[in-house]
PDB file of C-alpha atoms in Angstrom:
ATOM      1  CA  MET M  21     -21.947 -17.159  -3.022  1.00 74.00           C
ATOM      2  CA  LYS M  22     -19.351 -16.500  -5.668  1.00 78.00           C
ATOM      3  CA  LYS M  23     -19.992 -12.722  -5.485  1.00 78.00           C
ATOM      4  CA  LEU M  24     -19.654 -12.840  -1.707  1.00 72.00           C
ATOM      5  CA  THR M  25     -16.359 -14.730  -1.764  1.00 72.00           C
ATOM      6  CA  GLY M  26     -15.093 -12.448  -4.556  1.00 75.00           C
ATOM      7  CA  TRP M  27     -15.873  -9.407  -2.383  1.00 67.00           C
ATOM      8  CA  MET M  28     -14.257 -11.075   0.612  1.00 73.00           C
ATOM      9  CA  ASP M  29     -11.090 -11.816  -1.365  1.00 76.00           C
ATOM     10  CA  ARG M  30     -10.698  -8.049  -2.020  1.00 75.00           C
ATOM     11  CA  CYS M  31     -11.064  -7.023   1.658  1.00 76.00           C
ATOM     12  CA  SER M  32      -8.243  -7.107   4.142  1.00 80.00           C
ATOM     13  CA  ARG M  33      -7.974  -9.419   7.107  1.00 79.00           C
ATOM     14  CA  MET M  34      -8.205  -6.469   9.470  1.00 83.00           C
ATOM     15  CA  SER M  35     -11.659  -5.613   8.057  1.00 84.00           C
ATOM     16  CA  PHE M  36     -12.971  -9.007   9.050  1.00 81.00           C
ATOM     17  CA  LEU M  37     -11.341  -8.789  12.451  1.00 88.00           C
ATOM     18  CA  LEU M  38     -13.073  -5.434  12.932  1.00 91.00           C
ATOM     19  CA  MET M  39     -16.397  -7.042  11.938  1.00 88.00           C
ATOM     20  CA  LEU M  40     -15.901  -9.611  14.696  1.00 93.00           C
ATOM     21  CA  VAL M  41     -15.138  -6.906  17.263  1.00 94.00           C
ATOM     22  CA  VAL M  42     -18.162  -4.821  16.253  1.00 95.00           C
ATOM     23  CA  GLY M  43     -20.407  -7.913  16.401  1.00 95.00           C
ATOM     24  CA  VAL M  44     -19.254  -8.719  19.924  1.00 95.00           C
ATOM     25  CA  TYR M  45     -19.698  -5.052  20.928  1.00 96.00           C
ATOM     26  CA  LEU M  46     -23.261  -5.089  19.656  1.00 96.00           C
ATOM     27  CA  PHE M  47     -24.035  -8.028  21.955  1.00 95.00           C
ATOM     28  CA  TYR M  48     -22.435  -6.100  24.828  1.00 96.00           C
ATOM     29  CA  ALA M  49     -24.746  -3.178  23.990  1.00 94.00           C
ATOM     30  CA  ILE M  50     -27.742  -5.547  24.050  1.00 94.00           C
ATOM     31  CA  TYR M  51     -26.674  -6.731  27.484  1.00 94.00           C
ATOM     32  CA  LYS M  52     -26.395  -3.182  28.775  1.00 92.00           C
ATOM     33  CA  MET M  53     -29.801  -2.256  27.298  1.00 90.00           C
ATOM     34  CA  TYR M  54     -31.336  -5.296  28.990  1.00 90.00           C
ATOM     35  CA  GLN M  55     -29.843  -4.217  32.305  1.00 90.00           C
ATOM     36  CA  GLY M  56     -31.370  -0.750  31.941  1.00 86.00           C
ATOM     37  CA  LEU M  57     -34.890  -1.952  31.145  1.00 84.00           C
ATOM     38  CA  GLY M  58     -36.002  -1.585  34.774  1.00 81.00           C
ATOM     39  CA  GLU M  59     -35.034   2.093  34.848  1.00 81.00           C
ATOM     40  CA  THR M  60     -37.155   3.173  31.844  1.00 75.00           C
ATOM     41  CA  ALA M  61     -40.246   5.167  32.629  1.00 77.00           C
ATOM     42  CA  GLY M  62     -41.960   4.809  29.282  1.00 81.00           C
ATOM     43  CA  SER M  63     -42.686   1.954  26.958  1.00 83.00           C
ATOM     44  CA  PRO M  64     -39.790  -0.506  26.499  1.00 84.00           C
ATOM     45  CA  LEU M  65     -40.880  -1.241  22.890  1.00 89.00           C
ATOM     46  CA  PRO M  66     -38.187   0.937  21.224  1.00 87.00           C
ATOM     47  CA  ILE M  67     -35.529  -0.716  23.368  1.00 87.00           C
ATOM     48  CA  TYR M  68     -36.764  -4.161  22.364  1.00 91.00           C
ATOM     49  CA  LEU M  69     -36.706  -3.141  18.710  1.00 94.00           C
ATOM     50  CA  PHE M  70     -33.122  -1.888  18.959  1.00 92.00           C
ATOM     51  CA  MET M  71     -32.088  -5.013  20.825  1.00 93.00           C
ATOM     52  CA  GLY M  72     -33.517  -7.132  18.017  1.00 96.00           C
ATOM     53  CA  LEU M  73     -31.846  -5.011  15.340  1.00 96.00           C
ATOM     54  CA  PHE M  74     -28.495  -5.123  17.169  1.00 95.00           C
ATOM     55  CA  ALA M  75     -28.793  -8.924  17.540  1.00 96.00           C
ATOM     56  CA  VAL M  76     -29.461  -9.490  13.825  1.00 97.00           C
ATOM     57  CA  VAL M  77     -26.659  -7.179  12.679  1.00 96.00           C
ATOM     58  CA  GLY M  78     -24.238  -8.571  15.301  1.00 96.00           C
ATOM     59  CA  ILE M  79     -24.898 -12.160  14.263  1.00 96.00           C
ATOM     60  CA  LEU M  80     -24.451 -11.326  10.558  1.00 94.00           C
ATOM     61  CA  LEU M  81     -21.183  -9.491  11.215  1.00 92.00           C
ATOM     62  CA  MET M  82     -19.811 -12.290  13.361  1.00 94.00           C
ATOM     63  CA  ILE M  83     -20.787 -15.013  10.873  1.00 92.00           C
ATOM     64  CA  LEU M  84     -19.276 -13.088   7.958  1.00 89.00           C
ATOM     65  CA  GLY M  85     -16.078 -12.314   9.882  1.00 87.00           C
ATOM     66  CA  LEU M  86     -15.648 -15.844  11.172  1.00 88.00           C
ATOM     67  CA  PHE M  87     -16.338 -17.396   7.762  1.00 85.00           C
ATOM     68  CA  ALA M  88     -13.752 -15.148   6.095  1.00 81.00           C
ATOM     69  CA  MET M  89     -11.111 -15.747   8.766  1.00 80.00           C
ATOM     70  CA  VAL M  90     -11.562 -19.541   8.938  1.00 81.00           C
ATOM     71  CA  SER M  91     -11.847 -20.138   5.190  1.00 80.00           C
ATOM     72  CA  GLY M  92      -9.013 -17.727   4.311  1.00 79.00           C
ATOM     73  CA  HIS M  93     -11.073 -15.405   2.099  1.00 74.00           C
ATOM     74  CA  TYR M  94      -9.170 -12.163   2.573  1.00 69.00           C
ATOM     75  CA  LYS M  95      -6.805 -10.081   0.445  1.00 69.00           C
ATOM     76  CA  GLU M  96      -3.544 -11.086   2.137  1.00 71.00           C
ATOM     77  CA  ASN M  97      -4.257 -14.806   1.838  1.00 65.00           C
ATOM     78  CA  SER M  98      -5.584 -14.729  -1.728  1.00 57.00           C
ATOM     79  CA  ALA M  99      -2.567 -12.681  -2.868  1.00 54.00           C
ATOM     80  CA  ALA M 100      -0.244 -15.365  -1.518  1.00 55.00           C
ATOM     81  CA  GLN M 101      -2.174 -18.083  -3.357  1.00 57.00           C
ATOM     82  CA  SER M 102      -2.461 -16.364  -6.719  1.00 54.00           C
ATOM     83  CA  PRO M 103       0.460 -14.031  -7.553  1.00 53.00           C
ATOM     84  CA  ASN M 104      -1.051 -13.111 -10.941  1.00 54.00           C
ATOM     85  CA  ASP M 105      -4.124 -11.255  -9.682  1.00 51.00           C
ATOM     86  CA  PRO M 106      -5.853  -9.358 -12.510  1.00 54.00           C
ATOM     87  CA  PHE M 107      -7.116  -6.703 -10.089  1.00 54.00           C
ATOM     88  CA  GLU M 108      -3.679  -5.643  -8.936  1.00 54.00           C
ATOM     89  CA  ASP M 109      -1.495  -3.428 -11.114  1.00 54.00           C
ATOM     90  CA  ASP M 110       2.188  -3.533 -10.065  1.00 54.00           C
ATOM     91  CA  SER M 111       3.425  -1.418 -12.984  1.00 57.00           C
ATOM     92  CA  GLU M 112       5.273   1.820 -12.241  1.00 57.00           C
ATOM     93  CA  VAL M 113       3.924   5.076 -13.740  1.00 51.00           C
TER      94      VAL M 113
END
């Protein structure tokens, strides 16, 4: 969990917002695939596999994005909390 939160602290807030948007879009794609099931001539097995894959990835993206946004694990928030970040180099070259 510490590696995950460390990675999340280095990513921007916009990245996690984009994860939420992509997760919601994947569920929209699942809905559209489900609507088109009646129009398929062949086996619907590949469509079911993609629907399952999209659902798993969408859920993971939405959970990760929501967790980061709610708990404040993103670069802009962690920079405000700890001004002496060892990963940032503010020196002029």
